[in-house]
Short mmCIF file of C-alpha atoms in Angstrom, two decimals:
data_model
loop_
_atom_site.label_atom_id
_atom_site.label_comp_id
_atom_site.label_asym_id
_atom_site.label_seq_id
_atom_site.Cartn_x
_atom_site.Cartn_y
_atom_site.Cartn_z
CA MET A 1 4.80 -15.26 80.27
CA ASN A 2 8.10 -13.67 81.27
CA ALA A 3 9.50 -13.72 77.87
CA LYS A 4 6.38 -12.00 76.58
CA LEU A 5 6.73 -9.11 79.42
CA ASP A 6 10.63 -8.81 78.72
CA ARG A 7 9.99 -8.24 74.95
CA ARG A 8 7.20 -6.07 75.70
CA LYS A 9 9.85 -4.10 78.19
CA LYS A 10 12.43 -3.82 75.55
CA TYR A 11 10.00 -2.78 72.86
CA THR A 12 8.65 0.09 75.33
CA ARG A 13 12.11 1.24 75.89
CA MET A 14 13.14 1.17 72.26
CA VAL A 15 10.39 3.30 71.11
CA LEU A 16 10.49 5.57 73.87
CA LYS A 17 14.24 6.12 73.21
CA GLU A 18 13.52 6.44 69.27
CA SER A 19 10.87 8.95 70.42
CA LEU A 20 13.38 10.85 72.42
CA ILE A 21 15.96 10.96 69.72
CA ASN A 22 13.43 12.12 67.02
CA LEU A 23 12.42 15.20 69.51
CA LEU A 24 15.85 15.99 70.18
CA LYS A 25 16.47 16.77 66.62
CA GLU A 26 13.93 19.31 66.96
CA LYS A 27 14.50 21.04 70.36
CA GLN A 28 16.27 21.04 73.56
CA ILE A 29 15.50 18.29 76.23
CA SER A 30 14.42 21.23 78.32
CA SER A 31 11.33 21.52 76.11
CA ILE A 32 10.38 18.08 75.61
CA THR A 33 7.45 16.80 77.62
CA VAL A 34 6.42 13.44 78.67
CA LYS A 35 3.07 14.02 76.98
CA GLU A 36 4.64 14.74 73.82
CA LEU A 37 7.13 11.65 74.30
CA CYS A 38 4.26 9.13 74.85
CA GLU A 39 2.01 10.44 71.96
CA LEU A 40 4.93 9.86 69.57
CA ALA A 41 5.83 6.38 71.06
CA ASP A 42 2.26 5.54 71.12
CA ILE A 43 2.16 4.42 74.89
CA ASN A 44 0.31 5.65 77.92
CA ARG A 45 1.98 8.20 80.61
CA SER A 46 1.73 5.35 83.37
CA THR A 47 3.77 3.05 81.21
CA PHE A 48 6.37 5.64 80.68
CA TYR A 49 6.64 6.29 84.36
CA SER A 50 6.99 2.64 85.10
CA HIS A 51 10.26 2.76 83.39
CA TYR A 52 11.80 6.53 83.62
CA ALA A 53 11.22 9.24 86.14
CA ASP A 54 11.18 12.02 83.28
CA PRO A 55 12.60 12.95 79.85
CA TYR A 56 16.10 13.47 81.68
CA ASP A 57 16.13 10.12 83.11
CA LEU A 58 15.54 8.67 79.37
CA LEU A 59 18.03 10.67 78.13
CA ALA A 60 20.39 9.57 80.74
CA LYS A 61 19.85 6.03 80.08
CA ILE A 62 20.43 6.36 76.40
CA GLU A 63 23.95 8.12 77.14
CA GLU A 64 24.88 5.59 79.58
CA GLU A 65 24.25 2.99 77.10
CA ILE A 66 26.43 4.56 74.51
CA LEU A 67 29.20 5.34 77.19
CA VAL A 68 29.37 1.79 78.00
CA ASP A 69 29.50 0.66 74.79
CA MET A 70 32.40 3.02 74.12
CA TYR A 71 34.11 2.11 77.03
CA GLN A 72 33.95 -1.49 76.19
CA THR A 73 35.28 -0.99 72.79
CA LEU A 74 38.21 1.14 74.23
CA SER A 75 39.02 -1.66 76.68
CA SER A 76 38.96 -4.54 74.01
CA TYR A 77 42.33 -2.86 72.33
CA ASN A 78 45.68 -2.19 73.36
CA PHE A 79 47.13 1.29 72.43
CA ASN A 80 50.67 0.32 72.87
CA LYS A 81 50.94 -0.99 69.07
CA GLU A 82 50.17 1.80 66.26
CA ASP A 83 48.13 -0.70 64.43
CA GLU A 84 45.85 -1.45 67.19
CA ALA A 85 45.45 2.43 67.79
CA LEU A 86 44.44 2.27 64.26
CA GLN A 87 41.93 -0.61 64.85
CA MET A 88 40.58 1.06 68.04
CA THR A 89 39.94 4.30 66.46
CA GLU A 90 38.01 2.27 63.27
CA LYS A 91 36.06 0.52 65.73
CA ILE A 92 34.87 3.39 67.23
CA LEU A 93 34.17 4.84 64.10
CA GLU A 94 32.30 1.77 63.15
CA TYR A 95 30.05 2.07 66.44
CA VAL A 96 29.32 5.66 65.50
CA ALA A 97 28.31 5.03 62.02
CA ASP A 98 26.10 1.81 63.16
CA ASN A 99 24.55 4.22 65.62
CA ARG A 100 24.68 7.46 63.28
CA ASN A 101 21.13 8.49 64.18
CA VAL A 102 21.60 8.56 68.08
CA CYS A 103 25.03 9.78 67.95
CA LYS A 104 24.53 12.67 65.64
CA THR A 105 21.52 13.97 67.81
CA LEU A 106 23.47 13.33 71.11
CA LEU A 107 26.46 15.41 69.82
CA SER A 108 24.26 18.11 68.15
CA GLU A 109 23.11 21.52 69.67
CA HIS A 110 19.77 19.81 70.98
CA GLY A 111 21.93 16.98 72.70
CA ASP A 112 23.26 17.34 76.63
CA PRO A 113 26.44 19.24 76.49
CA GLN A 114 27.64 17.20 79.40
CA PHE A 115 27.54 14.14 77.07
CA GLN A 116 30.25 15.40 74.97
CA HIS A 117 32.16 16.22 78.26
CA LYS A 118 31.64 12.49 79.19
CA VAL A 119 32.70 11.21 75.64
CA MET A 120 35.99 13.04 76.19
CA LYS A 121 36.67 12.09 79.73
CA VAL A 122 36.38 8.10 78.78
CA THR A 123 38.57 8.70 75.72
CA TYR A 124 40.97 10.96 77.90
CA ASP A 125 41.33 8.38 80.80
CA PHE A 126 42.18 5.58 78.15
CA THR A 127 44.61 7.90 76.05
CA MET A 128 46.32 9.64 79.27
CA LYS A 129 47.33 6.31 80.77
CA ASN A 130 48.49 5.04 77.46
CA TRP A 131 50.44 7.87 76.07
CA LYS A 132 52.28 8.45 79.53
CA GLU A 133 53.43 4.84 79.20
CA ILE A 134 54.24 4.95 75.43
CA HIS A 135 55.91 8.21 75.24
CA ASN A 136 57.34 8.60 78.90
CA ALA A 137 56.00 12.22 78.71
CA ASP A 138 55.33 14.68 81.44
CA GLU A 139 52.04 14.45 83.01
CA LYS A 140 50.95 18.10 82.26
CA VAL A 141 52.18 17.85 78.57
CA SER A 142 50.28 14.38 78.34
CA GLU A 143 47.35 16.09 79.54
CA TYR A 144 47.22 18.75 77.10
CA LEU A 145 48.16 16.72 74.24
CA SER A 146 45.29 14.30 74.92
CA LEU A 147 42.72 17.08 75.36
CA TYR A 148 44.02 18.52 72.11
CA VAL A 149 43.88 15.37 70.00
CA ILE A 150 40.37 14.29 71.80
CA SER A 151 38.60 17.49 71.29
CA GLY A 152 40.02 17.60 67.69
CA SER A 153 38.85 14.10 66.91
CA LEU A 154 35.61 14.64 68.43
CA HIS A 155 34.78 17.83 66.20
CA VAL A 156 36.15 15.81 62.80
CA LEU A 157 33.66 13.00 63.84
CA LYS A 158 30.81 15.47 64.41
CA ASN A 159 31.44 17.07 61.00
CA TRP A 160 31.93 13.54 59.22
CA LEU A 161 28.17 13.06 60.82
CA ASP A 162 26.80 16.11 59.90
CA ASN A 163 28.10 16.08 56.34
CA GLY A 164 26.98 12.36 55.33
CA MET A 165 29.81 10.38 56.15
CA HIS A 166 31.36 10.15 52.87
CA LYS A 167 34.40 8.52 53.99
CA THR A 168 34.53 5.08 55.41
CA PRO A 169 35.11 4.24 59.20
CA ARG A 170 38.64 3.14 58.05
CA GLU A 171 39.31 6.33 55.80
CA MET A 172 38.49 8.33 58.59
CA ALA A 173 40.38 6.16 61.36
CA GLU A 174 43.48 6.42 58.93
CA MET A 175 42.89 10.14 58.70
CA ILE A 176 42.55 10.90 62.27
CA HIS A 177 45.65 8.50 63.08
CA SER A 178 47.61 10.19 60.70
CA PHE A 179 46.51 13.76 62.09
CA THR A 180 47.23 12.47 65.62
CA SER A 181 50.78 10.69 64.91
CA TYR A 182 52.33 13.04 62.47
CA GLY A 183 50.03 16.45 63.03
CA LEU A 184 50.80 18.84 59.85
CA GLY A 185 53.39 16.87 58.71
CA SER A 186 50.85 14.31 57.52
CA LEU A 187 49.61 16.40 54.57
CA ARG A 188 52.87 16.24 52.91
#
């Protein structure tokens, strides 16, 4: 009986998440009601409220899952070696590709603007620590450099998602890694 309840809970949460992502493609979270979420997910309001307080709570849980996955991916690689930095970037891009619908929506104009900042913060925390160790750089310079690289990479990622992902995660990782390591000199 417990396994059946767990499956039912997982299914309910899955359809609610999918419904919210679909609605976010059309409008801001502030315009989404519990009623329309429930209609789209084909569940009743009491079921919604047994899982989430409101659409913002549901969105926060989706974002949290993405950030935890991203953190785990970043934690599993060592930035000290050039090959591993490239592999880490590729793994992040593979994750984004595998979850393109959610990632594209959360990073769109209808997504939570704070989510983009949270993604940048997680990436910043990793790169800042490692860049200071690798390059023995001044803390303020490292801070600006990592913000420059992270925000640029995030915009490249959003463009890749918005334009059909015509390059593979490996090709994109190589491009981002090349820009990060060699700047405009990589274009020669």
